[in-house]
């Protein structure tokens, strides 16, 4: 589970 | 992207549209807490500073810009519009909202995904959003009758985070995504609406005007 995915939500 | 997430974001957008329609067509912000709206401006500014640091997204970026612009517009109307500002229930909007900010900032300082400026601000915005509805709920409790648009606005605003909970459950199973900070904050946020949901659905089923005891 990568760092990049963390802020893909609003 | 899954259906829960899309529905959640559209519900959030719809809640804001309902509030803007109420303010623009009735030229009134009666029943709306300026303190809650102030907190949302702070939530969106602190969360969406990443507009400057993260690559643009066809989906997220327009939403972020719209949430920022509309929250600022709403506060502007309530504070400065010469007709709208006179309808603000200042004397009933009594919640000490500044007392929410410091605990959220302290929590964000200690509990965050990474100790950087952007990540701490992001955590702060997640915590603050969870409790930002409190002044609004207190104001509604002191209102003898709640107009339909205000009731629908608060309902949609609560429903949006509840739909995010479903999105998180889906993502946990489908994508192995584990995100404790937004999960717990989102659970608290949704739980704060429980009472409101109960009376909203009850009044809707009985075809009565919404009133909180």
mmCIF file of C-alpha atoms in Angstrom:
data_model
loop_
_atom_site.group_PDB
_atom_site.id
_atom_site.type_symbol
_atom_site.label_atom_id
_atom_site.label_comp_id
_atom_site.label_asym_id
_atom_site.label_seq_id
_atom_site.Cartn_x
_atom_site.Cartn_y
_atom_site.Cartn_z
ATOM 1 C CA UNK A 1 0.000 0.000 0.000
ATOM 2 C CA UNK A 2 1.973 2.927 -1.301
ATOM 3 C CA UNK A 3 2.323 6.478 -0.094
ATOM 4 C CA UNK A 4 0.944 7.737 -3.387
ATOM 5 C CA UNK A 5 -2.433 6.186 -2.754
ATOM 6 C CA UNK A 6 -2.910 7.961 0.546
ATOM 7 C CA UNK A 7 -4.304 11.181 -0.809
ATOM 8 C CA UNK A 8 -6.441 9.909 -3.621
ATOM 9 C CA UNK A 9 -9.606 10.835 -1.740
ATOM 10 C CA UNK A 10 -11.268 14.168 -1.114
ATOM 11 C CA UNK B 1 -12.910 4.646 -7.935
ATOM 12 C CA UNK B 2 -16.019 2.796 -6.899
ATOM 13 C CA UNK B 3 -19.729 3.593 -6.831
ATOM 14 C CA UNK B 4 -19.765 4.438 -3.096
ATOM 15 C CA UNK B 5 -16.982 6.949 -3.493
ATOM 16 C CA UNK B 6 -18.564 8.591 -6.545
ATOM 17 C CA UNK B 7 -21.945 8.736 -4.850
ATOM 18 C CA UNK B 8 -20.317 10.159 -1.710
ATOM 19 C CA UNK B 9 -18.603 12.982 -3.567
ATOM 20 C CA UNK B 10 -21.738 13.783 -5.559
ATOM 21 C CA UNK B 11 -23.766 13.831 -2.333
ATOM 22 C CA UNK B 12 -21.248 16.223 -0.808
ATOM 23 C CA UNK B 13 -21.481 18.431 -3.883
ATOM 24 C CA UNK B 14 -25.286 18.260 -3.807
ATOM 25 C CA UNK B 15 -25.368 19.347 -0.149
ATOM 26 C CA UNK B 16 -23.384 22.453 -1.056
ATOM 27 C CA UNK B 17 -25.603 23.159 -4.056
ATOM 28 C CA UNK B 18 -28.695 22.882 -1.819
ATOM 29 C CA UNK B 19 -27.199 25.403 0.603
ATOM 30 C CA UNK B 20 -26.265 27.802 -2.185
ATOM 31 C CA UNK B 21 -29.734 27.481 -3.729
ATOM 32 C CA UNK B 22 -31.297 28.247 -0.353
ATOM 33 C CA UNK B 23 -29.138 31.318 0.145
ATOM 34 C CA UNK B 24 -29.517 32.649 -3.398
ATOM 35 C CA UNK B 25 -33.229 32.028 -3.956
ATOM 36 C CA UNK B 26 -34.584 32.821 -0.491
ATOM 37 C CA UNK B 27 -31.895 35.448 0.229
ATOM 38 C CA UNK B 28 -31.747 33.899 3.664
ATOM 39 C CA UNK B 29 -29.249 31.927 5.704
ATOM 40 C CA UNK B 30 -31.646 31.352 8.600
ATOM 41 C CA UNK B 31 -30.832 28.120 10.395
ATOM 42 C CA UNK B 32 -27.300 27.944 9.003
ATOM 43 C CA UNK B 33 -24.352 28.175 11.390
ATOM 44 C CA UNK B 34 -21.686 30.598 10.260
ATOM 45 C CA UNK B 35 -19.323 28.914 12.697
ATOM 46 C CA UNK B 36 -19.676 25.572 10.959
ATOM 47 C CA UNK B 37 -19.193 27.295 7.595
ATOM 48 C CA UNK B 38 -16.079 29.078 8.887
ATOM 49 C CA UNK B 39 -14.700 25.719 9.970
ATOM 50 C CA UNK B 40 -15.333 24.223 6.518
ATOM 51 C CA UNK B 41 -13.312 27.008 4.897
ATOM 52 C CA UNK B 42 -10.479 26.159 7.264
ATOM 53 C CA UNK B 43 -10.910 22.432 6.561
ATOM 54 C CA UNK B 44 -10.729 22.871 2.798
ATOM 55 C CA UNK B 45 -7.845 25.331 2.841
ATOM 56 C CA UNK B 46 -5.754 23.107 5.080
ATOM 57 C CA UNK B 47 -6.583 19.943 3.161
ATOM 58 C CA UNK B 48 -6.284 21.264 -0.362
ATOM 59 C CA UNK B 49 -3.001 23.113 -0.090
ATOM 60 C CA UNK B 50 -1.797 19.995 -1.878
ATOM 61 C CA UNK B 51 -3.238 21.561 -5.035
ATOM 62 C CA UNK B 52 0.160 23.249 -5.280
ATOM 63 C CA UNK B 53 2.275 20.198 -4.518
ATOM 64 C CA UNK B 54 0.494 17.245 -6.078
ATOM 65 C CA UNK B 55 -0.019 16.464 -9.748
ATOM 66 C CA UNK B 56 -3.400 17.574 -11.075
ATOM 67 C CA UNK B 57 -6.147 15.000 -11.318
ATOM 68 C CA UNK B 58 -9.078 15.143 -13.695
ATOM 69 C CA UNK B 59 -11.417 14.028 -10.917
ATOM 70 C CA UNK B 60 -10.008 15.357 -7.629
ATOM 71 C CA UNK B 61 -8.721 18.764 -8.741
ATOM 72 C CA UNK B 62 -12.076 20.186 -9.950
ATOM 73 C CA UNK B 63 -13.767 18.927 -6.775
ATOM 74 C CA UNK B 64 -11.122 20.559 -4.601
ATOM 75 C CA UNK B 65 -11.455 23.871 -6.423
ATOM 76 C CA UNK B 66 -15.252 23.741 -6.205
ATOM 77 C CA UNK B 67 -15.224 22.917 -2.474
ATOM 78 C CA UNK B 68 -12.818 25.780 -1.805
ATOM 79 C CA UNK B 69 -14.716 28.289 -3.929
ATOM 80 C CA UNK B 70 -18.186 27.388 -2.662
ATOM 81 C CA UNK B 71 -17.227 27.328 1.021
ATOM 82 C CA UNK B 72 -15.664 30.777 0.703
ATOM 83 C CA UNK B 73 -18.694 32.025 -1.251
ATOM 84 C CA UNK B 74 -21.091 30.801 1.446
ATOM 85 C CA UNK B 75 -19.141 32.514 4.216
ATOM 86 C CA UNK B 76 -18.948 35.656 2.104
ATOM 87 C CA UNK B 77 -22.748 35.691 1.662
ATOM 88 C CA UNK B 78 -23.369 35.129 5.364
ATOM 89 C CA UNK B 79 -20.954 37.821 6.467
ATOM 90 C CA UNK B 80 -21.210 40.534 3.845
ATOM 91 C CA UNK B 81 -24.304 40.209 1.634
ATOM 92 C CA UNK B 82 -26.487 43.085 2.776
ATOM 93 C CA UNK B 83 -29.752 41.095 2.742
ATOM 94 C CA UNK B 84 -28.484 37.611 3.605
ATOM 95 C CA UNK B 85 -26.386 38.679 6.587
ATOM 96 C CA UNK B 86 -29.466 40.101 8.317
ATOM 97 C CA UNK B 87 -31.096 36.665 8.352
ATOM 98 C CA UNK B 88 -28.221 35.029 10.205
ATOM 99 C CA UNK B 89 -29.307 33.701 13.630
ATOM 100 C CA UNK B 90 -26.301 35.127 15.383
ATOM 101 C CA UNK B 91 -27.732 34.867 18.890
ATOM 102 C CA UNK B 92 -28.516 31.150 18.534
ATOM 103 C CA UNK B 93 -25.188 30.294 16.916
ATOM 104 C CA UNK B 94 -23.553 29.956 20.299
ATOM 105 C CA UNK B 95 -21.111 27.055 19.982
ATOM 106 C CA UNK B 96 -17.559 28.052 20.894
ATOM 107 C CA UNK B 97 -16.057 26.778 17.665
ATOM 108 C CA UNK B 98 -12.575 28.114 18.320
ATOM 109 C CA UNK B 99 -12.261 25.497 21.044
ATOM 110 C CA UNK B 100 -12.433 22.781 18.395
ATOM 111 C CA UNK B 101 -9.442 24.075 16.472
ATOM 112 C CA UNK B 102 -6.691 23.718 19.070
ATOM 113 C CA UNK B 103 -7.411 20.074 20.060
ATOM 114 C CA UNK B 104 -7.552 19.122 16.364
ATOM 115 C CA UNK B 105 -4.226 20.868 15.743
ATOM 116 C CA UNK B 106 -2.606 19.106 18.712
ATOM 117 C CA UNK B 107 -3.990 15.751 17.573
ATOM 118 C CA UNK B 108 -2.716 16.351 14.028
ATOM 119 C CA UNK B 109 0.708 17.256 15.387
ATOM 120 C CA UNK B 110 0.998 13.873 17.097
ATOM 121 C CA UNK B 111 -1.119 11.612 14.901
ATOM 122 C CA UNK B 112 -0.364 11.977 11.181
ATOM 123 C CA UNK B 113 0.849 9.766 8.349
ATOM 124 C CA UNK B 114 4.128 11.649 8.136
ATOM 125 C CA UNK B 115 5.514 14.606 10.073
ATOM 126 C CA UNK B 116 5.590 17.128 7.258
ATOM 127 C CA UNK B 117 3.758 20.452 6.875
ATOM 128 C CA UNK B 118 1.304 19.149 4.273
ATOM 129 C CA UNK B 119 0.603 15.874 6.092
ATOM 130 C CA UNK B 120 0.029 17.525 9.475
ATOM 131 C CA UNK B 121 -2.327 20.042 7.858
ATOM 132 C CA UNK B 122 -4.098 17.209 6.073
ATOM 133 C CA UNK B 123 -4.581 15.347 9.384
ATOM 134 C CA UNK B 124 -5.783 18.559 11.041
ATOM 135 C CA UNK B 125 -8.381 19.001 8.299
ATOM 136 C CA UNK B 126 -9.616 15.420 8.707
ATOM 137 C CA UNK B 127 -10.037 15.857 12.483
ATOM 138 C CA UNK B 128 -11.610 19.286 12.179
ATOM 139 C CA UNK B 129 -14.069 18.140 9.518
ATOM 140 C CA UNK B 130 -15.247 15.362 11.843
ATOM 141 C CA UNK B 131 -16.433 17.873 14.438
ATOM 142 C CA UNK B 132 -17.198 20.910 12.261
ATOM 143 C CA UNK B 133 -20.915 20.071 12.158
ATOM 144 C CA UNK B 134 -21.326 20.571 15.934
ATOM 145 C CA UNK B 135 -22.174 24.310 15.847
ATOM 146 C CA UNK B 136 -24.721 23.576 13.102
ATOM 147 C CA UNK B 137 -26.377 20.813 15.136
ATOM 148 C CA UNK B 138 -26.529 23.040 18.205
ATOM 149 C CA UNK B 139 -28.136 25.802 16.145
ATOM 150 C CA UNK B 140 -30.724 23.395 14.723
ATOM 151 C CA UNK B 141 -31.613 22.207 18.204
ATOM 152 C CA UNK B 142 -32.489 25.734 19.213
ATOM 153 C CA UNK B 143 -34.580 26.364 16.068
ATOM 154 C CA UNK B 144 -38.300 25.857 16.507
ATOM 155 C CA UNK B 145 -38.751 24.889 12.885
ATOM 156 C CA UNK B 146 -36.215 23.847 10.337
ATOM 157 C CA UNK B 147 -36.920 24.648 6.691
ATOM 158 C CA UNK B 148 -36.702 21.860 4.118
ATOM 159 C CA UNK B 149 -33.599 23.133 2.374
ATOM 160 C CA UNK B 150 -31.669 23.403 5.641
ATOM 161 C CA UNK B 151 -32.808 19.924 6.701
ATOM 162 C CA UNK B 152 -31.836 18.440 3.341
ATOM 163 C CA UNK B 153 -28.504 20.245 3.405
ATOM 164 C CA UNK B 154 -27.514 18.769 6.761
ATOM 165 C CA UNK B 155 -28.808 15.333 5.775
ATOM 166 C CA UNK B 156 -26.761 15.259 2.560
ATOM 167 C CA UNK B 157 -23.712 16.545 4.412
ATOM 168 C CA UNK B 158 -23.991 13.670 6.868
ATOM 169 C CA UNK B 159 -24.824 11.085 4.219
ATOM 170 C CA UNK B 160 -21.652 11.954 2.315
ATOM 171 C CA UNK B 161 -19.307 10.727 5.047
ATOM 172 C CA UNK B 162 -21.488 7.693 5.713
ATOM 173 C CA UNK B 163 -21.039 6.770 2.029
ATOM 174 C CA UNK B 164 -17.293 7.206 2.457
ATOM 175 C CA UNK B 165 -17.462 4.573 5.203
ATOM 176 C CA UNK B 166 -18.903 2.147 2.647
ATOM 177 C CA UNK B 167 -16.194 3.176 0.187
ATOM 178 C CA UNK B 168 -13.520 2.419 2.813
ATOM 179 C CA UNK B 169 -15.018 -0.988 3.560
ATOM 180 C CA UNK B 170 -15.075 -1.714 -0.165
ATOM 181 C CA UNK B 171 -11.480 -0.569 -0.638
ATOM 182 C CA UNK B 172 -10.305 -2.593 2.326
ATOM 183 C CA UNK B 173 -11.551 -5.789 0.699
ATOM 184 C CA UNK B 174 -10.992 -4.913 -2.953
ATOM 185 C CA UNK B 175 -7.720 -2.963 -2.766
ATOM 186 C CA UNK B 176 -6.207 -3.819 0.635
ATOM 187 C CA UNK B 177 -6.301 -0.162 1.605
ATOM 188 C CA UNK B 178 -5.969 0.530 5.350
ATOM 189 C CA UNK B 179 -6.319 4.159 6.488
ATOM 190 C CA UNK B 180 -6.856 4.508 10.217
ATOM 191 C CA UNK B 181 -6.877 8.309 10.408
ATOM 192 C CA UNK B 182 -9.733 9.016 7.994
ATOM 193 C CA UNK B 183 -11.575 5.865 9.031
ATOM 194 C CA UNK B 184 -11.832 6.729 12.704
ATOM 195 C CA UNK B 185 -12.456 10.413 12.032
ATOM 196 C CA UNK B 186 -15.106 9.487 9.454
ATOM 197 C CA UNK B 187 -16.775 7.148 11.910
ATOM 198 C CA UNK B 188 -16.899 9.885 14.559
ATOM 199 C CA UNK B 189 -18.166 12.358 11.958
ATOM 200 C CA UNK B 190 -20.999 10.051 10.896
ATOM 201 C CA UNK B 191 -21.866 9.122 14.486
ATOM 202 C CA UNK B 192 -22.406 12.791 15.326
ATOM 203 C CA UNK B 193 -25.254 12.815 12.804
ATOM 204 C CA UNK B 194 -26.996 9.735 14.257
ATOM 205 C CA UNK B 195 -29.542 11.752 16.211
ATOM 206 C CA UNK B 196 -30.197 14.072 13.317
ATOM 207 C CA UNK B 197 -30.642 11.161 10.880
ATOM 208 C CA UNK B 198 -33.149 9.577 13.238
ATOM 209 C CA UNK B 199 -35.365 12.658 13.449
ATOM 210 C CA UNK B 200 -34.917 13.528 9.784
ATOM 211 C CA UNK B 201 -36.114 10.094 8.626
ATOM 212 C CA UNK B 202 -38.907 10.073 11.199
ATOM 213 C CA UNK B 203 -40.246 13.449 10.053
ATOM 214 C CA UNK B 204 -39.933 12.381 6.435
ATOM 215 C CA UNK B 205 -41.874 9.174 7.003
ATOM 216 C CA UNK B 206 -44.599 10.936 8.954
ATOM 217 C CA UNK B 207 -44.666 13.762 6.443
ATOM 218 C CA UNK B 208 -44.076 16.264 9.222
ATOM 219 C CA UNK B 209 -41.889 19.276 9.515
ATOM 220 C CA UNK B 210 -38.434 18.481 10.872
ATOM 221 C CA UNK B 211 -37.906 19.484 14.479
ATOM 222 C CA UNK B 212 -35.151 18.380 16.842
ATOM 223 C CA UNK B 213 -36.118 17.860 20.475
#
